[in-house]
PDB file of N, CA and C in Angstrom:
ATOM      1  N   UNK A   1      -0.795  49.022  27.989  1.00  0.00           N
ATOM      2  CA  UNK A   1       0.864  48.707  28.340  1.00  0.00           C
ATOM      3  C   UNK A   1       1.241  50.643  28.371  1.00  0.00           C
ATOM      4  N   UNK A   2       2.293  50.830  28.625  1.00  0.00           N
ATOM      5  CA  UNK A   2       2.967  52.133  29.026  1.00  0.00           C
ATOM      6  C   UNK A   2       2.592  52.894  27.554  1.00  0.00           C
ATOM      7  N   UNK A   3       2.721  53.454  26.959  1.00  0.00           N
ATOM      8  CA  UNK A   3       4.071  54.391  25.868  1.00  0.00           C
ATOM      9  C   UNK A   3       4.936  54.309  26.168  1.00  0.00           C
ATOM     10  N   UNK A   4       6.399  53.747  24.879  1.00  0.00           N
ATOM     11  CA  UNK A   4       7.047  53.307  24.088  1.00  0.00           C
ATOM     12  C   UNK A   4       7.984  54.427  24.413  1.00  0.00           C
ATOM     13  N   UNK A   5       7.438  56.705  24.158  1.00  0.00           N
ATOM     14  CA  UNK A   5       7.793  57.182  24.497  1.00  0.00           C
ATOM     15  C   UNK A   5       7.736  57.807  25.612  1.00  0.00           C
ATOM     16  N   UNK A   6       8.166  58.749  25.902  1.00  0.00           N
ATOM     17  CA  UNK A   6       8.640  59.614  26.946  1.00  0.00           C
ATOM     18  C   UNK A   6       9.267  61.659  27.089  1.00  0.00           C
ATOM     19  N   UNK A   7       8.293  62.292  27.323  1.00  0.00           N
ATOM     20  CA  UNK A   7       9.345  63.507  27.115  1.00  0.00           C
ATOM     21  C   UNK A   7      10.119  64.074  28.265  1.00  0.00           C
ATOM     22  N   UNK A   8      10.882  64.326  27.956  1.00  0.00           N
ATOM     23  CA  UNK A   8      12.095  65.038  29.462  1.00  0.00           C
ATOM     24  C   UNK A   8      12.193  66.673  28.595  1.00  0.00           C
ATOM     25  N   UNK A   9      12.930  66.857  30.055  1.00  0.00           N
ATOM     26  CA  UNK A   9      13.581  68.430  29.955  1.00  0.00           C
ATOM     27  C   UNK A   9      14.611  68.682  31.261  1.00  0.00           C
ATOM     28  N   UNK A  10      15.285  69.124  30.394  1.00  0.00           N
ATOM     29  CA  UNK A  10      17.032  69.380  31.803  1.00  0.00           C
ATOM     30  C   UNK A  10      17.227  70.709  31.168  1.00  0.00           C
ATOM     31  N   UNK A  11      17.565  71.103  32.357  1.00  0.00           N
ATOM     32  CA  UNK A  11      18.456  72.330  32.296  1.00  0.00           C
ATOM     33  C   UNK A  11      19.595  72.915  33.059  1.00  0.00           C
ATOM     34  N   UNK A  12      20.157  72.741  32.006  1.00  0.00           N
ATOM     35  CA  UNK A  12      21.974  72.926  32.442  1.00  0.00           C
ATOM     36  C   UNK A  12      22.739  73.793  32.687  1.00  0.00           C
ATOM     37  N   UNK A  13      24.359  73.987  33.298  1.00  0.00           N
ATOM     38  CA  UNK A  13      24.361  75.464  33.092  1.00  0.00           C
ATOM     39  C   UNK A  13      26.033  75.268  33.383  1.00  0.00           C
ATOM     40  N   UNK A  14      26.294  76.067  33.017  1.00  0.00           N
ATOM     41  CA  UNK A  14      27.787  76.164  33.076  1.00  0.00           C
ATOM     42  C   UNK A  14      28.692  77.325  33.414  1.00  0.00           C
ATOM     43  N   UNK A  15      29.228  77.632  33.964  1.00  0.00           N
ATOM     44  CA  UNK A  15      30.278  77.880  35.136  1.00  0.00           C
ATOM     45  C   UNK A  15      31.914  78.190  34.323  1.00  0.00           C
ATOM     46  N   UNK A  16      32.492  78.929  33.633  1.00  0.00           N
ATOM     47  CA  UNK A  16      34.178  78.244  32.882  1.00  0.00           C
ATOM     48  C   UNK A  16      35.619  79.538  33.302  1.00  0.00           C
ATOM     49  N   UNK A  17      35.930  79.287  34.176  1.00  0.00           N
ATOM     50  CA  UNK A  17      37.094  80.512  34.320  1.00  0.00           C
ATOM     51  C   UNK A  17      37.898  81.046  33.854  1.00  0.00           C
ATOM     52  N   UNK A  18      38.572  82.068  33.754  1.00  0.00           N
ATOM     53  CA  UNK A  18      39.469  82.416  32.110  1.00  0.00           C
ATOM     54  C   UNK A  18      40.226  81.501  31.954  1.00  0.00           C
ATOM     55  N   UNK A  19      40.855  81.194  30.562  1.00  0.00           N
ATOM     56  CA  UNK A  19      41.918  80.456  30.339  1.00  0.00           C
ATOM     57  C   UNK A  19      43.775  80.617  31.523  1.00  0.00           C
ATOM     58  N   UNK A  20      44.205  80.231  32.275  1.00  0.00           N
ATOM     59  CA  UNK A  20      45.533  80.244  32.392  1.00  0.00           C
ATOM     60  C   UNK A  20      46.419  79.361  31.976  1.00  0.00           C
ATOM     61  N   UNK A  21      47.693  80.042  31.620  1.00  0.00           N
ATOM     62  CA  UNK A  21      48.807  79.984  31.204  1.00  0.00           C
ATOM     63  C   UNK A  21      49.722  80.478  30.125  1.00  0.00           C
ATOM     64  N   UNK A  22      50.928  79.701  30.001  1.00  0.00           N
ATOM     65  CA  UNK A  22      51.843  81.462  28.739  1.00  0.00           C
ATOM     66  C   UNK A  22      51.038  80.827  27.646  1.00  0.00           C
ATOM     67  N   UNK A  23      50.346  80.484  27.245  1.00  0.00           N
ATOM     68  CA  UNK A  23      49.937  80.559  25.671  1.00  0.00           C
ATOM     69  C   UNK A  23      48.101  80.549  26.184  1.00  0.00           C
ATOM     70  N   UNK A  24      47.768  80.877  26.925  1.00  0.00           N
ATOM     71  CA  UNK A  24      46.710  81.056  27.301  1.00  0.00           C
ATOM     72  C   UNK A  24      45.774  82.929  26.791  1.00  0.00           C
ATOM     73  N   UNK A  25      44.367  82.873  26.263  1.00  0.00           N
ATOM     74  CA  UNK A  25      44.112  84.922  26.014  1.00  0.00           C
ATOM     75  C   UNK A  25      42.735  84.418  27.305  1.00  0.00           C
ATOM     76  N   UNK A  26      43.459  84.773  28.498  1.00  0.00           N
ATOM     77  CA  UNK A  26      42.421  85.469  29.221  1.00  0.00           C
ATOM     78  C   UNK A  26      41.543  86.120  29.160  1.00  0.00           C
ATOM     79  N   UNK A  27      41.411  87.111  28.294  1.00  0.00           N
ATOM     80  CA  UNK A  27      40.603  87.920  28.325  1.00  0.00           C
ATOM     81  C   UNK A  27      39.593  87.233  27.341  1.00  0.00           C
ATOM     82  N   UNK A  28      39.626  86.460  26.187  1.00  0.00           N
ATOM     83  CA  UNK A  28      38.351  85.624  25.139  1.00  0.00           C
ATOM     84  C   UNK A  28      38.245  84.658  25.768  1.00  0.00           C
ATOM     85  N   UNK A  29      38.493  84.431  27.247  1.00  0.00           N
ATOM     86  CA  UNK A  29      37.869  82.749  27.576  1.00  0.00           C
ATOM     87  C   UNK A  29      36.757  82.969  28.797  1.00  0.00           C
ATOM     88  N   UNK A  30      36.141  81.447  29.472  1.00  0.00           N
ATOM     89  CA  UNK A  30      35.358  81.981  30.207  1.00  0.00           C
ATOM     90  C   UNK A  30      33.962  82.578  29.921  1.00  0.00           C
ATOM     91  N   UNK A  31      33.358  82.152  31.006  1.00  0.00           N
ATOM     92  CA  UNK A  31      31.586  82.707  31.092  1.00  0.00           C
ATOM     93  C   UNK A  31      30.991  81.910  31.380  1.00  0.00           C
ATOM     94  N   UNK A  32      29.672  81.464  31.732  1.00  0.00           N
ATOM     95  CA  UNK A  32      28.528  81.288  31.947  1.00  0.00           C
ATOM     96  C   UNK A  32      27.832  81.268  30.945  1.00  0.00           C
ATOM     97  N   UNK A  33      27.357  80.181  31.338  1.00  0.00           N
ATOM     98  CA  UNK A  33      26.516  79.703  30.285  1.00  0.00           C
ATOM     99  C   UNK A  33      24.517  78.740  30.624  1.00  0.00           C
ATOM    100  N   UNK A  34      23.638  78.803  30.604  1.00  0.00           N
ATOM    101  CA  UNK A  34      22.415  77.604  30.880  1.00  0.00           C
ATOM    102  C   UNK A  34      20.963  77.702  29.857  1.00  0.00           C
ATOM    103  N   UNK A  35      21.688  76.504  29.617  1.00  0.00           N
ATOM    104  CA  UNK A  35      20.576  75.160  28.360  1.00  0.00           C
ATOM    105  C   UNK A  35      19.965  75.133  29.258  1.00  0.00           C
ATOM    106  N   UNK A  36      18.758  75.073  28.309  1.00  0.00           N
ATOM    107  CA  UNK A  36      17.278  74.537  28.185  1.00  0.00           C
ATOM    108  C   UNK A  36      17.215  73.602  26.955  1.00  0.00           C
ATOM    109  N   UNK A  37      16.782  71.835  27.020  1.00  0.00           N
ATOM    110  CA  UNK A  37      16.955  70.770  26.021  1.00  0.00           C
ATOM    111  C   UNK A  37      15.480  69.959  26.244  1.00  0.00           C
ATOM    112  N   UNK A  38      14.942  70.532  26.122  1.00  0.00           N
ATOM    113  CA  UNK A  38      13.209  69.327  25.582  1.00  0.00           C
ATOM    114  C   UNK A  38      14.142  67.953  25.092  1.00  0.00           C
ATOM    115  N   UNK A  39      13.366  67.019  25.309  1.00  0.00           N
ATOM    116  CA  UNK A  39      14.435  65.763  24.619  1.00  0.00           C
ATOM    117  C   UNK A  39      13.208  64.884  24.493  1.00  0.00           C
ATOM    118  N   UNK A  40      12.948  63.268  23.137  1.00  0.00           N
ATOM    119  CA  UNK A  40      12.367  62.137  23.617  1.00  0.00           C
ATOM    120  C   UNK A  40      12.930  61.225  23.825  1.00  0.00           C
ATOM    121  N   UNK A  41      12.932  60.469  24.646  1.00  0.00           N
ATOM    122  CA  UNK A  41      13.173  58.460  24.697  1.00  0.00           C
ATOM    123  C   UNK A  41      11.731  58.257  24.106  1.00  0.00           C
ATOM    124  N   UNK A  42      12.828  56.580  23.662  1.00  0.00           N
ATOM    125  CA  UNK A  42      11.855  55.757  23.121  1.00  0.00           C
ATOM    126  C   UNK A  42      12.668  54.181  23.084  1.00  0.00           C
ATOM    127  N   UNK A  43      11.990  53.325  24.030  1.00  0.00           N
ATOM    128  CA  UNK A  43      11.583  52.641  24.941  1.00  0.00           C
ATOM    129  C   UNK A  43      12.321  51.479  23.579  1.00  0.00           C
ATOM    130  N   UNK A  44      12.910  50.764  22.706  1.00  0.00           N
ATOM    131  CA  UNK A  44      12.406  50.350  22.102  1.00  0.00           C
ATOM    132  C   UNK A  44      12.598  48.889  22.195  1.00  0.00           C
ATOM    133  N   UNK A  45      13.001  48.650  22.812  1.00  0.00           N
ATOM    134  CA  UNK A  45      12.692  47.161  24.166  1.00  0.00           C
ATOM    135  C   UNK A  45      12.706  47.433  25.614  1.00  0.00           C
ATOM    136  N   UNK A  46      13.039  46.332  26.268  1.00  0.00           N
ATOM    137  CA  UNK A  46      12.547  46.255  28.002  1.00  0.00           C
ATOM    138  C   UNK A  46      14.169  46.791  28.195  1.00  0.00           C
ATOM    139  N   UNK A  47      14.784  46.664  27.814  1.00  0.00           N
ATOM    140  CA  UNK A  47      16.499  47.058  27.816  1.00  0.00           C
ATOM    141  C   UNK A  47      17.198  47.596  27.063  1.00  0.00           C
ATOM    142  N   UNK A  48      16.826  48.094  25.767  1.00  0.00           N
ATOM    143  CA  UNK A  48      16.964  49.322  24.373  1.00  0.00           C
ATOM    144  C   UNK A  48      16.637  50.641  25.322  1.00  0.00           C
ATOM    145  N   UNK A  49      17.228  51.480  24.869  1.00  0.00           N
ATOM    146  CA  UNK A  49      16.110  52.333  24.490  1.00  0.00           C
ATOM    147  C   UNK A  49      17.416  54.380  24.215  1.00  0.00           C
ATOM    148  N   UNK A  50      16.277  54.575  23.144  1.00  0.00           N
ATOM    149  CA  UNK A  50      17.220  55.891  21.805  1.00  0.00           C
ATOM    150  C   UNK A  50      16.265  57.009  23.019  1.00  0.00           C
ATOM    151  N   UNK A  51      17.908  58.062  22.735  1.00  0.00           N
ATOM    152  CA  UNK A  51      17.052  59.157  23.152  1.00  0.00           C
ATOM    153  C   UNK A  51      17.978  60.350  22.388  1.00  0.00           C
ATOM    154  N   UNK A  52      16.651  61.215  22.252  1.00  0.00           N
ATOM    155  CA  UNK A  52      17.403  62.500  21.551  1.00  0.00           C
ATOM    156  C   UNK A  52      17.099  64.118  22.432  1.00  0.00           C
ATOM    157  N   UNK A  53      17.889  65.556  22.327  1.00  0.00           N
ATOM    158  CA  UNK A  53      17.518  66.591  23.149  1.00  0.00           C
ATOM    159  C   UNK A  53      17.937  67.343  22.405  1.00  0.00           C
ATOM    160  N   UNK A  54      17.530  68.875  22.168  1.00  0.00           N
ATOM    161  CA  UNK A  54      17.427  69.752  21.497  1.00  0.00           C
ATOM    162  C   UNK A  54      18.347  70.904  22.552  1.00  0.00           C
ATOM    163  N   UNK A  55      20.104  71.091  22.433  1.00  0.00           N
ATOM    164  CA  UNK A  55      20.122  72.363  23.740  1.00  0.00           C
ATOM    165  C   UNK A  55      19.807  73.107  23.328  1.00  0.00           C
ATOM    166  N   UNK A  56      19.240  74.272  23.907  1.00  0.00           N
ATOM    167  CA  UNK A  56      19.014  75.915  23.313  1.00  0.00           C
ATOM    168  C   UNK A  56      19.371  77.156  23.852  1.00  0.00           C
ATOM    169  N   UNK A  57      20.119  77.692  23.838  1.00  0.00           N
ATOM    170  CA  UNK A  57      20.948  78.684  25.195  1.00  0.00           C
ATOM    171  C   UNK A  57      19.688  79.144  25.432  1.00  0.00           C
ATOM    172  N   UNK A  58      19.334  79.760  26.934  1.00  0.00           N
ATOM    173  CA  UNK A  58      18.430  80.548  27.584  1.00  0.00           C
ATOM    174  C   UNK A  58      19.072  81.786  27.958  1.00  0.00           C
ATOM    175  N   UNK A  59      20.542  81.780  28.424  1.00  0.00           N
ATOM    176  CA  UNK A  59      22.153  82.531  29.210  1.00  0.00           C
ATOM    177  C   UNK A  59      23.277  82.639  28.264  1.00  0.00           C
ATOM    178  N   UNK A  60      24.023  83.094  28.156  1.00  0.00           N
ATOM    179  CA  UNK A  60      25.123  83.095  27.453  1.00  0.00           C
ATOM    180  C   UNK A  60      25.375  84.613  28.365  1.00  0.00           C
ATOM    181  N   UNK A  61      27.064  84.061  28.258  1.00  0.00           N
ATOM    182  CA  UNK A  61      27.322  85.640  29.116  1.00  0.00           C
ATOM    183  C   UNK A  61      28.815  84.712  28.790  1.00  0.00           C
ATOM    184  N   UNK A  62      29.485  85.705  27.975  1.00  0.00           N
ATOM    185  CA  UNK A  62      31.113  84.760  27.464  1.00  0.00           C
ATOM    186  C   UNK A  62      31.658  86.890  28.050  1.00  0.00           C
ATOM    187  N   UNK A  63      32.801  86.095  27.793  1.00  0.00           N
ATOM    188  CA  UNK A  63      34.412  86.571  27.911  1.00  0.00           C
ATOM    189  C   UNK A  63      34.966  87.275  26.386  1.00  0.00           C
ATOM    190  N   UNK A  64      35.092  88.852  26.466  1.00  0.00           N
ATOM    191  CA  UNK A  64      36.046  88.551  25.569  1.00  0.00           C
ATOM    192  C   UNK A  64      35.590  88.131  24.203  1.00  0.00           C
ATOM    193  N   UNK A  65      35.382  87.880  22.964  1.00  0.00           N
ATOM    194  CA  UNK A  65      34.624  87.570  21.718  1.00  0.00           C
ATOM    195  C   UNK A  65      34.698  86.559  21.505  1.00  0.00           C
ATOM    196  N   UNK A  66      34.084  84.758  21.567  1.00  0.00           N
ATOM    197  CA  UNK A  66      34.239  83.902  21.458  1.00  0.00           C
ATOM    198  C   UNK A  66      33.041  83.710  20.841  1.00  0.00           C
ATOM    199  N   UNK A  67      33.133  82.118  20.116  1.00  0.00           N
ATOM    200  CA  UNK A  67      32.253  81.834  19.561  1.00  0.00           C
ATOM    201  C   UNK A  67      31.180  81.297  20.043  1.00  0.00           C
ATOM    202  N   UNK A  68      30.240  81.074  19.674  1.00  0.00           N
ATOM    203  CA  UNK A  68      29.410  80.532  20.685  1.00  0.00           C
ATOM    204  C   UNK A  68      27.697  79.433  19.551  1.00  0.00           C
ATOM    205  N   UNK A  69      27.635  78.025  19.969  1.00  0.00           N
ATOM    206  CA  UNK A  69      26.843  78.010  19.518  1.00  0.00           C
ATOM    207  C   UNK A  69      25.071  79.040  19.489  1.00  0.00           C
ATOM    208  N   UNK A  70      24.298  78.448  18.951  1.00  0.00           N
ATOM    209  CA  UNK A  70      23.301  79.273  18.930  1.00  0.00           C
ATOM    210  C   UNK A  70      22.108  77.726  19.038  1.00  0.00           C
ATOM    211  N   UNK A  71      21.880  76.137  18.330  1.00  0.00           N
ATOM    212  CA  UNK A  71      21.608  75.477  19.697  1.00  0.00           C
ATOM    213  C   UNK A  71      22.400  73.967  19.406  1.00  0.00           C
ATOM    214  N   UNK A  72      21.976  73.084  19.599  1.00  0.00           N
ATOM    215  CA  UNK A  72      23.195  71.626  20.339  1.00  0.00           C
ATOM    216  C   UNK A  72      22.797  70.436  20.509  1.00  0.00           C
ATOM    217  N   UNK A  73      22.775  69.682  19.361  1.00  0.00           N
ATOM    218  CA  UNK A  73      21.803  68.376  19.572  1.00  0.00           C
ATOM    219  C   UNK A  73      22.821  66.741  19.968  1.00  0.00           C
ATOM    220  N   UNK A  74      22.155  66.542  20.653  1.00  0.00           N
ATOM    221  CA  UNK A  74      22.573  65.001  20.927  1.00  0.00           C
ATOM    222  C   UNK A  74      21.493  64.199  20.635  1.00  0.00           C
ATOM    223  N   UNK A  75      22.032  62.454  20.655  1.00  0.00           N
ATOM    224  CA  UNK A  75      21.260  61.679  20.271  1.00  0.00           C
ATOM    225  C   UNK A  75      22.462  60.094  20.686  1.00  0.00           C
ATOM    226  N   UNK A  76      21.352  59.506  21.724  1.00  0.00           N
ATOM    227  CA  UNK A  76      22.260  58.149  22.069  1.00  0.00           C
ATOM    228  C   UNK A  76      21.409  57.134  21.393  1.00  0.00           C
ATOM    229  N   UNK A  77      22.061  55.140  22.537  1.00  0.00           N
ATOM    230  CA  UNK A  77      20.993  54.431  22.487  1.00  0.00           C
ATOM    231  C   UNK A  77      22.441  54.076  23.788  1.00  0.00           C
ATOM    232  N   UNK A  78      20.946  53.393  24.952  1.00  0.00           N
ATOM    233  CA  UNK A  78      21.216  53.337  26.499  1.00  0.00           C
ATOM    234  C   UNK A  78      20.885  52.002  26.333  1.00  0.00           C
ATOM    235  N   UNK A  79      21.703  50.655  26.312  1.00  0.00           N
ATOM    236  CA  UNK A  79      21.697  48.962  27.031  1.00  0.00           C
ATOM    237  C   UNK A  79      21.583  48.123  28.739  1.00  0.00           C
ATOM    238  N   UNK A  80      20.761  47.648  28.585  1.00  0.00           N
ATOM    239  CA  UNK A  80      20.916  47.226  30.092  1.00  0.00           C
ATOM    240  C   UNK A  80      21.295  46.015  30.066  1.00  0.00           C
ATOM    241  N   UNK A  81      22.564  45.045  30.097  1.00  0.00           N
ATOM    242  CA  UNK A  81      22.232  44.012  30.668  1.00  0.00           C
ATOM    243  C   UNK A  81      21.754  43.039  31.881  1.00  0.00           C
TER     244      UNK A  81
END
């Protein structure tokens, strides 16, 4: 029998342009980000799986003054019919 636990590793990136518009603050918006996200997945049944990730920043460059998270977490359940 295969193990019901699986390790996962994600590498995510995002490039955001500066905001535009009459109410925008272009000097304090936009940037580049890279996150490393280790996680676990558990196969509860053949059709249901639970998963969780912890997202850790490994590169952040923001324009101006912006709030950024030091970490984030994501959890979910998937099913198939």
